[in-house]
XYZ file of C-alpha atoms in Angstrom:
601
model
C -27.450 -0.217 21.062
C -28.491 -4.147 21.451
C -26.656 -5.940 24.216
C -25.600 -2.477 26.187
C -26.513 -0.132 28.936
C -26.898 3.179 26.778
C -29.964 3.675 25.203
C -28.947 6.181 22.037
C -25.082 6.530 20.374
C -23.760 10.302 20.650
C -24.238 10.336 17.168
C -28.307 9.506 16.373
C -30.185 12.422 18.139
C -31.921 14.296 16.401
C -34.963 16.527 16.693
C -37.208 13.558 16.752
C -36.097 12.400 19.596
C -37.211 15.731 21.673
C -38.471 15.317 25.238
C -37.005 11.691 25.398
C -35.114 10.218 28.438
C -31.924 9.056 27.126
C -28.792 7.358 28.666
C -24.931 8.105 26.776
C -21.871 7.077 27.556
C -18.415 8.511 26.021
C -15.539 10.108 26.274
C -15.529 14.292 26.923
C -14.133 16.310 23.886
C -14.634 19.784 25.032
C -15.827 21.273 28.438
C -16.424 24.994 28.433
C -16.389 26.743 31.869
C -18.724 24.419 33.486
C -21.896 25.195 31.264
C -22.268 22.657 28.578
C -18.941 19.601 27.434
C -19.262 17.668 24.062
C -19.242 14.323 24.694
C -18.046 11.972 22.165
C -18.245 7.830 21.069
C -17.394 5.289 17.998
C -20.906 7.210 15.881
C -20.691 11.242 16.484
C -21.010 14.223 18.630
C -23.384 14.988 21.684
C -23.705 18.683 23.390
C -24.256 18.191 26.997
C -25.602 21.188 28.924
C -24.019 20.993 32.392
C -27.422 22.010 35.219
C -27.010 25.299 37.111
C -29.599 24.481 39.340
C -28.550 24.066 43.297
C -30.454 20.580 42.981
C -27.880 19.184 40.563
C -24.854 20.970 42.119
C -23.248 16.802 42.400
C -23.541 16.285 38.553
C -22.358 20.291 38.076
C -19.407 19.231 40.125
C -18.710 16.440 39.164
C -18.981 17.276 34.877
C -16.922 20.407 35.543
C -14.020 18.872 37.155
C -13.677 15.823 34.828
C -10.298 15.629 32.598
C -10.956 15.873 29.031
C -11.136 12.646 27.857
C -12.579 10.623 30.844
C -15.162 8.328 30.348
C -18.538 9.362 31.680
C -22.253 8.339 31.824
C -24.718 11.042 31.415
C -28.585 10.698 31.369
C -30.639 13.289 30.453
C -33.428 15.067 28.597
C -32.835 15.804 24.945
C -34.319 19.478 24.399
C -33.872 21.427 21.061
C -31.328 24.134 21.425
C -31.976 27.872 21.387
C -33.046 29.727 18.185
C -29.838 30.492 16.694
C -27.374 27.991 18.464
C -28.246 25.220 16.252
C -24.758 23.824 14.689
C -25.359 22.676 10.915
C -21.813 21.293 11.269
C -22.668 18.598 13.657
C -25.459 16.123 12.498
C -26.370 16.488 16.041
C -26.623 20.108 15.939
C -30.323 20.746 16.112
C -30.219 19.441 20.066
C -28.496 19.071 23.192
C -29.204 16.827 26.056
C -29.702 18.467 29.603
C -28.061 16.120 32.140
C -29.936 14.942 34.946
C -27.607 12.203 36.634
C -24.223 11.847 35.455
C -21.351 9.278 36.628
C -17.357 9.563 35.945
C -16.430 5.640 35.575
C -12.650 6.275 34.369
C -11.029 9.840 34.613
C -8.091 10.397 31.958
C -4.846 11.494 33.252
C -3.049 14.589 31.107
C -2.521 13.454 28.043
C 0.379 13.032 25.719
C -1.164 14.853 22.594
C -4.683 16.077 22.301
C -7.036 13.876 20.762
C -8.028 16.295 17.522
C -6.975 15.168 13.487
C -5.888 18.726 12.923
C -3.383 18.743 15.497
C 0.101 17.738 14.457
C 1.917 14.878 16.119
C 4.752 12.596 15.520
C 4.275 9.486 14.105
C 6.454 7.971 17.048
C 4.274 9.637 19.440
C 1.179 8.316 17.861
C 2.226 5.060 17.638
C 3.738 4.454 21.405
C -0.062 5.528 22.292
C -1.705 4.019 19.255
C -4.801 3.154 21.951
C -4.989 6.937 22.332
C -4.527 7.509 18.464
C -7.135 5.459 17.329
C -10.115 7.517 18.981
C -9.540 10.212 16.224
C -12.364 10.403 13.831
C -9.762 9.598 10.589
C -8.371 6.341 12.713
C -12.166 5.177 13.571
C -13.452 5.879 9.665
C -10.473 3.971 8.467
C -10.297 1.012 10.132
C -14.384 0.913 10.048
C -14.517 1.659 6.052
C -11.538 -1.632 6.055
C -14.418 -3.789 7.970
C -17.312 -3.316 5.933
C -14.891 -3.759 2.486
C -13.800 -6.661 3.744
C -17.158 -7.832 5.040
C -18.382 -7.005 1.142
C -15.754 -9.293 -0.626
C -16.259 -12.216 2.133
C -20.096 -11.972 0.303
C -18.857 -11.341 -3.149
C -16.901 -14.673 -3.094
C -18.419 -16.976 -0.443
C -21.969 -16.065 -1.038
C -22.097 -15.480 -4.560
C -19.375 -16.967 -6.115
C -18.982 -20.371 -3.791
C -15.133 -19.786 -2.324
C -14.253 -21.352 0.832
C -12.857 -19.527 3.978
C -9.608 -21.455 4.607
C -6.814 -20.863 7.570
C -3.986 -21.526 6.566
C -0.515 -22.397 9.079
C 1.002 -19.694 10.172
C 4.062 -22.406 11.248
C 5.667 -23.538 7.739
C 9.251 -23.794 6.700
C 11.749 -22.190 4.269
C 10.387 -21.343 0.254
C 13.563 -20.691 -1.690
C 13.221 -17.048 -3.912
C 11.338 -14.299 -2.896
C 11.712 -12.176 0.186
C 13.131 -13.167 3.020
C 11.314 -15.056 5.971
C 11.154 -14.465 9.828
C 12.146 -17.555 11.370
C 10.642 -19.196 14.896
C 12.968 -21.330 16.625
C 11.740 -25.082 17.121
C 12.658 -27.510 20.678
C 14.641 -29.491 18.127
C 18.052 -28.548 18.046
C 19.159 -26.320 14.527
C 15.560 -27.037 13.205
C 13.434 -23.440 12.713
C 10.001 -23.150 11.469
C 9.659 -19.969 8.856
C 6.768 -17.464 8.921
C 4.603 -17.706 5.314
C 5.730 -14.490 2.971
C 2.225 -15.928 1.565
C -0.290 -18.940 1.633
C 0.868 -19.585 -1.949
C 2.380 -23.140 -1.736
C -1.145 -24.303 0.804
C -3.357 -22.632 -1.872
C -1.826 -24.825 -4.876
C -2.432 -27.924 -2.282
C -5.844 -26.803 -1.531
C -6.715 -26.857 -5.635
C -4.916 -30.539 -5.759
C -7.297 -31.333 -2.496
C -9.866 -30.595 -4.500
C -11.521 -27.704 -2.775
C -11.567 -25.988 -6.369
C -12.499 -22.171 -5.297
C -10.186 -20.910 -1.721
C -10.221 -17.445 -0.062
C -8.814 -16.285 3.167
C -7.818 -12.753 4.453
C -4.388 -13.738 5.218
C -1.701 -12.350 7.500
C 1.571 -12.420 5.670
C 5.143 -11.949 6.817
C 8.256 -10.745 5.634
C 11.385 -9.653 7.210
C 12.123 -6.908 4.509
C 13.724 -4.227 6.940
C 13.095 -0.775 7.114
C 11.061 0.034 3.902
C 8.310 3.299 4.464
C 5.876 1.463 2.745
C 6.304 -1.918 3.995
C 5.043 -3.635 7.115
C 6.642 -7.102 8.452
C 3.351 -8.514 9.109
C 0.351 -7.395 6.699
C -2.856 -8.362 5.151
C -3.517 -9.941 1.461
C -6.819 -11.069 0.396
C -5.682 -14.502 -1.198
C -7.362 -16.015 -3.607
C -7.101 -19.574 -5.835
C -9.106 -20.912 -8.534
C -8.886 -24.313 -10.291
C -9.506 -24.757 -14.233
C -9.584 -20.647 -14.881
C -7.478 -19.083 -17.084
C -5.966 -15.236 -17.032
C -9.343 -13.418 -18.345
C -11.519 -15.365 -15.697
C -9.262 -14.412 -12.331
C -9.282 -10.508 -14.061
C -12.860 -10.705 -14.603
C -13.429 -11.899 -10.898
C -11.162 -9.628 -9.130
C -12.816 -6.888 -11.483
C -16.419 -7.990 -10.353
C -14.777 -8.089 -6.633
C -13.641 -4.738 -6.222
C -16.856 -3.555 -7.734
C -19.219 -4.957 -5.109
C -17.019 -3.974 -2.095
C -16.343 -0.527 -3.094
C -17.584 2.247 -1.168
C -20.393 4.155 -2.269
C -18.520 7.996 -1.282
C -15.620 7.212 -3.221
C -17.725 6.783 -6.555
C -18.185 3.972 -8.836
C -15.508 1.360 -10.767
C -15.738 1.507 -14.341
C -15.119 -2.419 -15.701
C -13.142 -4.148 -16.986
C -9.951 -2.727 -16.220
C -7.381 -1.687 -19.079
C -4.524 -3.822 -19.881
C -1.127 -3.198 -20.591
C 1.900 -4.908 -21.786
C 5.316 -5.174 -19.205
C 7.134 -4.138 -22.110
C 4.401 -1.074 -23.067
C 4.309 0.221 -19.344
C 8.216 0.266 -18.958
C 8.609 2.006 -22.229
C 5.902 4.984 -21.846
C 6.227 5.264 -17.777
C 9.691 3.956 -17.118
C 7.870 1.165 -14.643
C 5.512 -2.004 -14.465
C 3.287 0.057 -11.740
C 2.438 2.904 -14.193
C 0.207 5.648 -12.606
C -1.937 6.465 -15.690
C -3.767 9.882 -14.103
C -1.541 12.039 -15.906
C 0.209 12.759 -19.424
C 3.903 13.158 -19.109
C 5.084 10.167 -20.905
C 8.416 8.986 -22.081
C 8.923 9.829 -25.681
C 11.302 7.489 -28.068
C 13.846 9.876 -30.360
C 16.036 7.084 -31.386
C 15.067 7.725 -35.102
C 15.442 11.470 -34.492
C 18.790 11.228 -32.495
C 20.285 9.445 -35.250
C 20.397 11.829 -37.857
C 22.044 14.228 -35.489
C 25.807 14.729 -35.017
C 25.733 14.742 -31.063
C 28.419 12.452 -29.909
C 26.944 11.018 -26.422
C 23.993 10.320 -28.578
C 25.576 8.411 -31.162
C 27.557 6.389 -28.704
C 24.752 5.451 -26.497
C 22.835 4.189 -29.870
C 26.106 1.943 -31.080
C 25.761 0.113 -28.147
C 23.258 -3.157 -27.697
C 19.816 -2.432 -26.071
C 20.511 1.314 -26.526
C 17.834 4.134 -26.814
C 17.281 7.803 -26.843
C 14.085 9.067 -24.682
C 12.963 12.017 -23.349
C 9.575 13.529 -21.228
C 8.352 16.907 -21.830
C 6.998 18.496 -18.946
C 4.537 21.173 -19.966
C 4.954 24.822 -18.548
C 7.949 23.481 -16.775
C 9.208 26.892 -17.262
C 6.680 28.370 -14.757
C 6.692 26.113 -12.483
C 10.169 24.775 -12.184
C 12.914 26.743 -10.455
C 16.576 25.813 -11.869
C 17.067 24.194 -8.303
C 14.619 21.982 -9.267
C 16.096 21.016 -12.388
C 19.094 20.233 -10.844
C 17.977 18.426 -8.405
C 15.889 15.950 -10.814
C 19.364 15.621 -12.932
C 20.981 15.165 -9.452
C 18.665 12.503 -8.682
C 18.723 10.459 -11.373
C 22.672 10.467 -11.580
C 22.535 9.314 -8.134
C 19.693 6.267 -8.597
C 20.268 5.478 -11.908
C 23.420 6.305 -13.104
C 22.104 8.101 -15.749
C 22.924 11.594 -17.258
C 20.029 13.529 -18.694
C 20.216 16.675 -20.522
C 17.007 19.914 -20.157
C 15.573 21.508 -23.267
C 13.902 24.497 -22.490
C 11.158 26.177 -25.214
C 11.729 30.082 -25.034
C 8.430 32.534 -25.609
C 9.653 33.169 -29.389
C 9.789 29.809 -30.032
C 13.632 28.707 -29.899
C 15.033 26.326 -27.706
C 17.725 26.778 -24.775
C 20.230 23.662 -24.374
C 23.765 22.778 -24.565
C 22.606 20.717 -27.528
C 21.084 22.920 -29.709
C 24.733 24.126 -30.987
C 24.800 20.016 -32.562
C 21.269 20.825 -34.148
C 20.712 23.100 -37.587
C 17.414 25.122 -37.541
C 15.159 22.207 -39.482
C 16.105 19.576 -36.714
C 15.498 21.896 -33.939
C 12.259 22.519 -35.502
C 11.881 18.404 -35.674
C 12.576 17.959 -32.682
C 9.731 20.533 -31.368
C 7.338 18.457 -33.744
C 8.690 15.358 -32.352
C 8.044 16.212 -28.164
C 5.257 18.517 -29.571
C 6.745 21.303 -27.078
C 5.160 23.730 -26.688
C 5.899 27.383 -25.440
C 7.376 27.609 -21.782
C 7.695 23.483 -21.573
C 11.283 21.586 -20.189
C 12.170 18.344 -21.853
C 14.710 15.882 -20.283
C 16.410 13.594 -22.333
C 18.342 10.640 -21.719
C 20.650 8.262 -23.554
C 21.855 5.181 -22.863
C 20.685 1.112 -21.879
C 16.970 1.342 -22.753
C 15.805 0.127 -19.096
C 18.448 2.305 -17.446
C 16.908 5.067 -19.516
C 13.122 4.240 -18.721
C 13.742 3.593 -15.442
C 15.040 6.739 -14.434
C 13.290 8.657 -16.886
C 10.013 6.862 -14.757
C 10.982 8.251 -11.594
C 11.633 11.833 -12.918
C 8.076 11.549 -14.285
C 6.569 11.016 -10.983
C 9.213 13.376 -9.364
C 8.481 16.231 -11.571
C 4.875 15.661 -10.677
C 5.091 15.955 -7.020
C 7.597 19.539 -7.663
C 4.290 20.749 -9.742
C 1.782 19.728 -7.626
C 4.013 21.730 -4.923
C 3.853 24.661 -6.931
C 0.792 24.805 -7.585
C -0.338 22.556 -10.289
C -2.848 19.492 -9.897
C -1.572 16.664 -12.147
C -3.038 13.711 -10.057
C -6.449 13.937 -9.281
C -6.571 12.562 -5.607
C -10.227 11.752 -6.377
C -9.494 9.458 -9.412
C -9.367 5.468 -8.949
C -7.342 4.479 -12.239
C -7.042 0.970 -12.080
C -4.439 -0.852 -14.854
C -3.914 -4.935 -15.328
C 0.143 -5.035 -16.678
C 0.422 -8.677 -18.347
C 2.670 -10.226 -19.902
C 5.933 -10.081 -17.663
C 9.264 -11.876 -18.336
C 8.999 -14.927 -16.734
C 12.395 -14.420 -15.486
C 15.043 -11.682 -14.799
C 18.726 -11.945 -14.375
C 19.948 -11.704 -10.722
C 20.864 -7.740 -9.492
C 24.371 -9.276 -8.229
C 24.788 -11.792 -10.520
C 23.113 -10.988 -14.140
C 24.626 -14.685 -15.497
C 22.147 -16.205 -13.326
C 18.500 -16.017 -13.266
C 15.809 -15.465 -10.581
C 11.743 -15.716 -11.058
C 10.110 -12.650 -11.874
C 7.062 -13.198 -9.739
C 7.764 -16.632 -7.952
C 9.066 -19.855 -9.466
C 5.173 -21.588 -9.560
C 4.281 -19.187 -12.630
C 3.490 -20.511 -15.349
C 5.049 -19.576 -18.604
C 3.186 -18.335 -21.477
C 1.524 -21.047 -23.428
C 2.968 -19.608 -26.725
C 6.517 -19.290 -24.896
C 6.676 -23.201 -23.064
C 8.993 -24.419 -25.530
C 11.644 -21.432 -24.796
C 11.855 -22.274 -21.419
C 14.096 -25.413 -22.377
C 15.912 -23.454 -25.252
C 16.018 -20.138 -24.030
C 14.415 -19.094 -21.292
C 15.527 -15.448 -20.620
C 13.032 -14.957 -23.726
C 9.811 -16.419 -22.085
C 6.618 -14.470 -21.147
C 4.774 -15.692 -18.146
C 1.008 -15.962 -17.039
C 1.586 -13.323 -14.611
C -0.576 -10.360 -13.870
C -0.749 -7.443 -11.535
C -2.819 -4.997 -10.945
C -2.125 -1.368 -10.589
C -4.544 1.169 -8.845
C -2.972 5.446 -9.316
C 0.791 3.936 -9.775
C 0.819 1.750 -6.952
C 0.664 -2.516 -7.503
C -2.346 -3.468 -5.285
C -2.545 -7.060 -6.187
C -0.252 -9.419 -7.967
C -1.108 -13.307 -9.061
C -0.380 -15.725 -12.209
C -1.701 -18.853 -13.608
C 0.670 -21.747 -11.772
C 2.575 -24.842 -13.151
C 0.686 -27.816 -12.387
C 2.938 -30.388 -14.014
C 5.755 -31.247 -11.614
C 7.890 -32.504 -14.488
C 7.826 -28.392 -15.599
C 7.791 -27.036 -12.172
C 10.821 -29.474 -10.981
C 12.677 -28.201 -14.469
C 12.388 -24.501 -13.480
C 13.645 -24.902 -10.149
C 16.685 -27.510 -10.585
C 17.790 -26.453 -14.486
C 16.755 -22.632 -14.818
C 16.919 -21.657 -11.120
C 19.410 -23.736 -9.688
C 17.614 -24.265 -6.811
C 17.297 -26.892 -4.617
C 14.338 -28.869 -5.006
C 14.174 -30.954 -2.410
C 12.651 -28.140 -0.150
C 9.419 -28.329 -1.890
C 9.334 -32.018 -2.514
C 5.814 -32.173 -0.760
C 4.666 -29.851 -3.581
C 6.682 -31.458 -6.471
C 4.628 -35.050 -4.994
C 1.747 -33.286 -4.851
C 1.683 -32.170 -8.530
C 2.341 -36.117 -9.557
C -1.064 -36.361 -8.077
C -3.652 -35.470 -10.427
C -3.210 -31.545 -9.895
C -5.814 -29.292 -12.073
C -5.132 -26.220 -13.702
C -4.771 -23.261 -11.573
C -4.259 -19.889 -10.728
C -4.636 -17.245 -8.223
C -3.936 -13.747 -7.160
C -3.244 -11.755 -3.924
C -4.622 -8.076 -3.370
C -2.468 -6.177 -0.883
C -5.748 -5.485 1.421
C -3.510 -2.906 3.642
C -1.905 -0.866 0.725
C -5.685 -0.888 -1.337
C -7.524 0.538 1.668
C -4.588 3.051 2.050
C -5.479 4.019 -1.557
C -9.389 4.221 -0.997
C -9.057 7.103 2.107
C -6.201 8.385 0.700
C -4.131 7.878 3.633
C -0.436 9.182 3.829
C 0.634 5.617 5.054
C -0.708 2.084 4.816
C 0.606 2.545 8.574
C -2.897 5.067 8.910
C -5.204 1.468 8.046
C -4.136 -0.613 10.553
C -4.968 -0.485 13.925
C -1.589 -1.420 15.720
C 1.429 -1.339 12.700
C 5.389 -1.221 13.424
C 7.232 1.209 12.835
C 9.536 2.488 9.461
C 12.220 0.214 11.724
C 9.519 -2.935 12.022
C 9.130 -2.139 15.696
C 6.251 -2.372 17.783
C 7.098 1.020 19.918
C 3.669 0.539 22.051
C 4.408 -2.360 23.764
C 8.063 -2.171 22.548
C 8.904 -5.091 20.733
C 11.189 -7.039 19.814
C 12.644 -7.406 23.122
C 15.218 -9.315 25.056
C 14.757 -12.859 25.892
C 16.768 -14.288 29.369
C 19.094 -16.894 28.602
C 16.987 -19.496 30.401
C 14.052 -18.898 28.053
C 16.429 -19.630 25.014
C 17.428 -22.882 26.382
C 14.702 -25.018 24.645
C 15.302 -24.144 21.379
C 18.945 -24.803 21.760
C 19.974 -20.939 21.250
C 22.643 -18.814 22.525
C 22.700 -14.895 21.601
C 26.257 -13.746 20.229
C 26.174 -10.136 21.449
C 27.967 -7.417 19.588
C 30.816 -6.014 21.426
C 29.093 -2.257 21.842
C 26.299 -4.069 23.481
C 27.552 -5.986 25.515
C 28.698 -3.028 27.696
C 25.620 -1.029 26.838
C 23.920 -4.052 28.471
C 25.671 -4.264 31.639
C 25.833 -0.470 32.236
């Protein structure tokens, strides 16, 4: 209460504070019939009793009348309330203030929703009055549980560990790979500045400055379109470390999340597991593997090969090719044959990939179009082999073994939300499981052109040091220093030891990426210049918190977000610019034909 006119929060009275004078201010929650309103700010709950008396018939009036949701001061006595009234639900429920003066200072027009969690509203609607949205309690504990986290690792790594708090531009120009930038026009004609996707290529310069330890909770940008759980503009905590190796960033960003975490959510259990690319896309079918449930993807190449099942035999001739299957236990119960066809459905659609059910009847034998390929003794092996059990599905696919783990990945984590809609917890909502995945490929062939290559991560990782002399020989074989970090499936932070020898780093860009490197000749100098060994990581600060309160949305952590379509639809933006207003940055708008009339209509 230091610097204002109230003397108590709606949310500290208690009996103690019996017989006291006190002054609140806040907005009005509930007003019943003119005897008593709740009145509510950023801490709690208050019960206001509304006076009877003729003496007070002005603050009567004038309490009665107010819209829900005006802002009011009320000063009053706090008195203990009636044997039997108390309210063990509110922390405040033991007393009630009995007003004495009372003052409307705003009144609230009708609003567009009511101001309540448990009442249902669009997320449109929410979001074109996010000011209105944010005084619910699950807005206010998110966005204050984001401050104190943050306020926790700012002492983790400035106070205790020595990093320096760095800005970096916001104003930089084009990085080639990656995701695409937002560009910002420039006076000079056909130059643009580009937004930063990240601080990454400032970091490196700040470890070749010399500043050896860098932090900064940095706002990031990427025009990435309409993605559900993307933003354009969000919030990493960046970090950059000179003469540290892989174990020492884990071991910090393990120490890290350990201080800042929130005591009501438990405690983190250090260090994190590890796991290989090459383990996580073989057992989960991805490289963000959430390890809260069972369910893994089973390999019956050996098994598959001593049958006679033609689709099998062909998909194991070819290069790369695998059998693999999940077993989903009780699938029987739970599982409708809807469902079944819609996760074969689904996978055919994504993935291109067929995938074939085996269903364990109660006495034991299994129901599939395969069995009539299988003899009694390899039916029974292949019960041993996915350890089915009575009741339990298996799907099986053959084919390209990342086609096959991929899809066979997202039917895991499909199947798991049709159980947990039937019934059946799988993924303890409770549960932090946190997972390091190491050793990616340091680079992947391109989606639309698979005879060129792209950077895994970004082209300033590092290869492995056993794998440097591949990258000259044959680089589609090298491992890199990079390392992510996995919380309950999702990747909350990604980062990698970096080249620091431009000779290497101008090699990957010109030779293996064929890019040009004349876009980051400040950095290529720069590493000529006595640059140290380093490396770094990024935690997605907006997607971890979203994690943390188990929000449905990283949209639910941030106070004003865009929408699925990156649009702002409070103060709707982006909007139209006048032609005049274009003219210093040498720009003319090319309108499509469809708006063009829409526009002059």
């Amino acid at each position: 209460n230091s610097f204002v006119t109230r003397t108590n929060t709606c949310g500290e009275l208690r009996s103690a504070h019996v017989g006291q004078e006190v002054t609140l201010y806040g907005w009005i929650q509930y007003q019943r019939q003119g005897l008593f309103l709740v009145l509510r700010d950023f801490q709690g709950l208050t019960q206001i009793i509304i006076p009877q008396d003729e003496a007070h018939a002005h603050v009567k009036k004038l309490l009665s009348n107010a819209p829900v949701e005006s802002v009011v001061r009320v000063t009053g006595i706090v008195t203990s309330r009636p044997p039997g009234q108390e309210n063990p639900k509110m922390p405040t429920g033991d007393i009630e203030v009995k007003a004495e003066t009372a003052e409307v200072l705003n009144s609230c027009k009708k609003l567009p929703f009511e101001i309540k969690d448990f009442i249902k509203k669009s997320e449109a609607l929410r979001m074109q009055y996010r000011y209105l949205d944010l005084r619910s309690f699950q807005l206010q504990y998110n966005l204050r549980l984001r401050s104190q986290i943050v306020m926790r690792m700012r002492e983790y790594l400035c106070n205790l560990h020595g990093f320096v708090d760095v800005e970096t531009p916001t104003l930089f120009k084009r990085t080639p790979g990656g995701a695409k930038e937002f560009l910002v026009p420039s006076r000079e004609a056909g130059k643009f500045y580009c937004l930063p996707q990240s601080p990454q290529q400032f970091k490196q310069l700040l470890m070749v400055g010399g500043l050896d330890r860098y932090f900064q909770v940095a706002r990031c940008y990427r025009d990435e379109g309409s993605r559900p759980d993307r933003q354009p503009e969000f919030t990493q905590i960046d970090i950059e470390m000179s003469f540290v190796d892989q174990a020492g960033i884990q071991r910090l960003i393990e120490g890290l999340l350990q201080y800042s975490w929130p005591e009501e959510r438990g405690s983190v259990t250090t260090p994190f597991p590890s796991m290989r690319y090459e383990e996580a896309l073989a057992n989960y079918g991805t490289d963000k593997p959430d390890t809260r449930f069972g369910m893994k993807i089973v390999d019956m190449s050996d098994f598959s090969r001593r049958s006679d099942i033609r689709f099998v035999q062909d998909a194991l001739s070819y290069p790369h090719g695998t059998v693999k299957a999940i077993c989903i236990p009780h699938g029987v119960r739970y599982l409708k044959n809807k469902d079944l066809e819609s996760l074969k459905e689904s996978a055919k659609s994504r993935f291109n990939q067929e995938i074939m059910e085996i269903i364990c009847r109660p006495d034991g034998s299994l129901k599939s179009l395969l069995t009539k390929f299988l003899g009694e003794k390899q039916q029974s092996e292949l019960i041993q082999a996915l350890n089915m059990q009575v009741d339990d599905v298996v799907l099986l696919a053959a084919g390209e073994h990342k086609q096959v783990c991929s899809a066979l990945g997202n039917l895991r984590l499909e199947t798991a939300d049709l159980l947990e809609a039937a019934g059946l917890v799988l993924r303890d909502p409770t549960a932090f499981h946190f997972l390091w995945v190491v050793d990616f490929p340091l680079f992947l062939p391109k989606e639309e052109n698979p005879t060129e290559l792209e950077s895994a991560h970004h082209p300033f990782t590092a290869p492995h040091p056993s794998d440097t002399s591949l990258l000259y020989s044959d680089p589609t074989k090298v491992r890199s220093q990079h390392y992510d970090l996995v919380l309950n499936g999702n990747e909350v932070g990604g980062g990698s030891i970096r080249i620091h020898s431009a000779e290497q780093q101008r090699f990957v860009l010109e030779k293996v990426l064929k890019e040009d490197s004349e876009v980051l000749s400040h950095l290529l100098e720069a590493l000529e210049f006595g640059a140290p060994p380093h490396g770094g990581i990024a935690l997605g600060l907006d997607r971890l918190i979203s994690l943390i309160v188990d929000a449905p949305s990283i949209r639910d952590v941030i106070a004003f977000p865009k929408s699925f379509r990156g649009r702002d639809l409070m103060g709707n933006a982006p909007d139209y610019v006048t032609p005049e207003e274009l003219e210093p940055y040498h720009i003319q708008v090319s309108w499509p034909l469809a708006e063009k009339k829409a526009k002059k209509n």
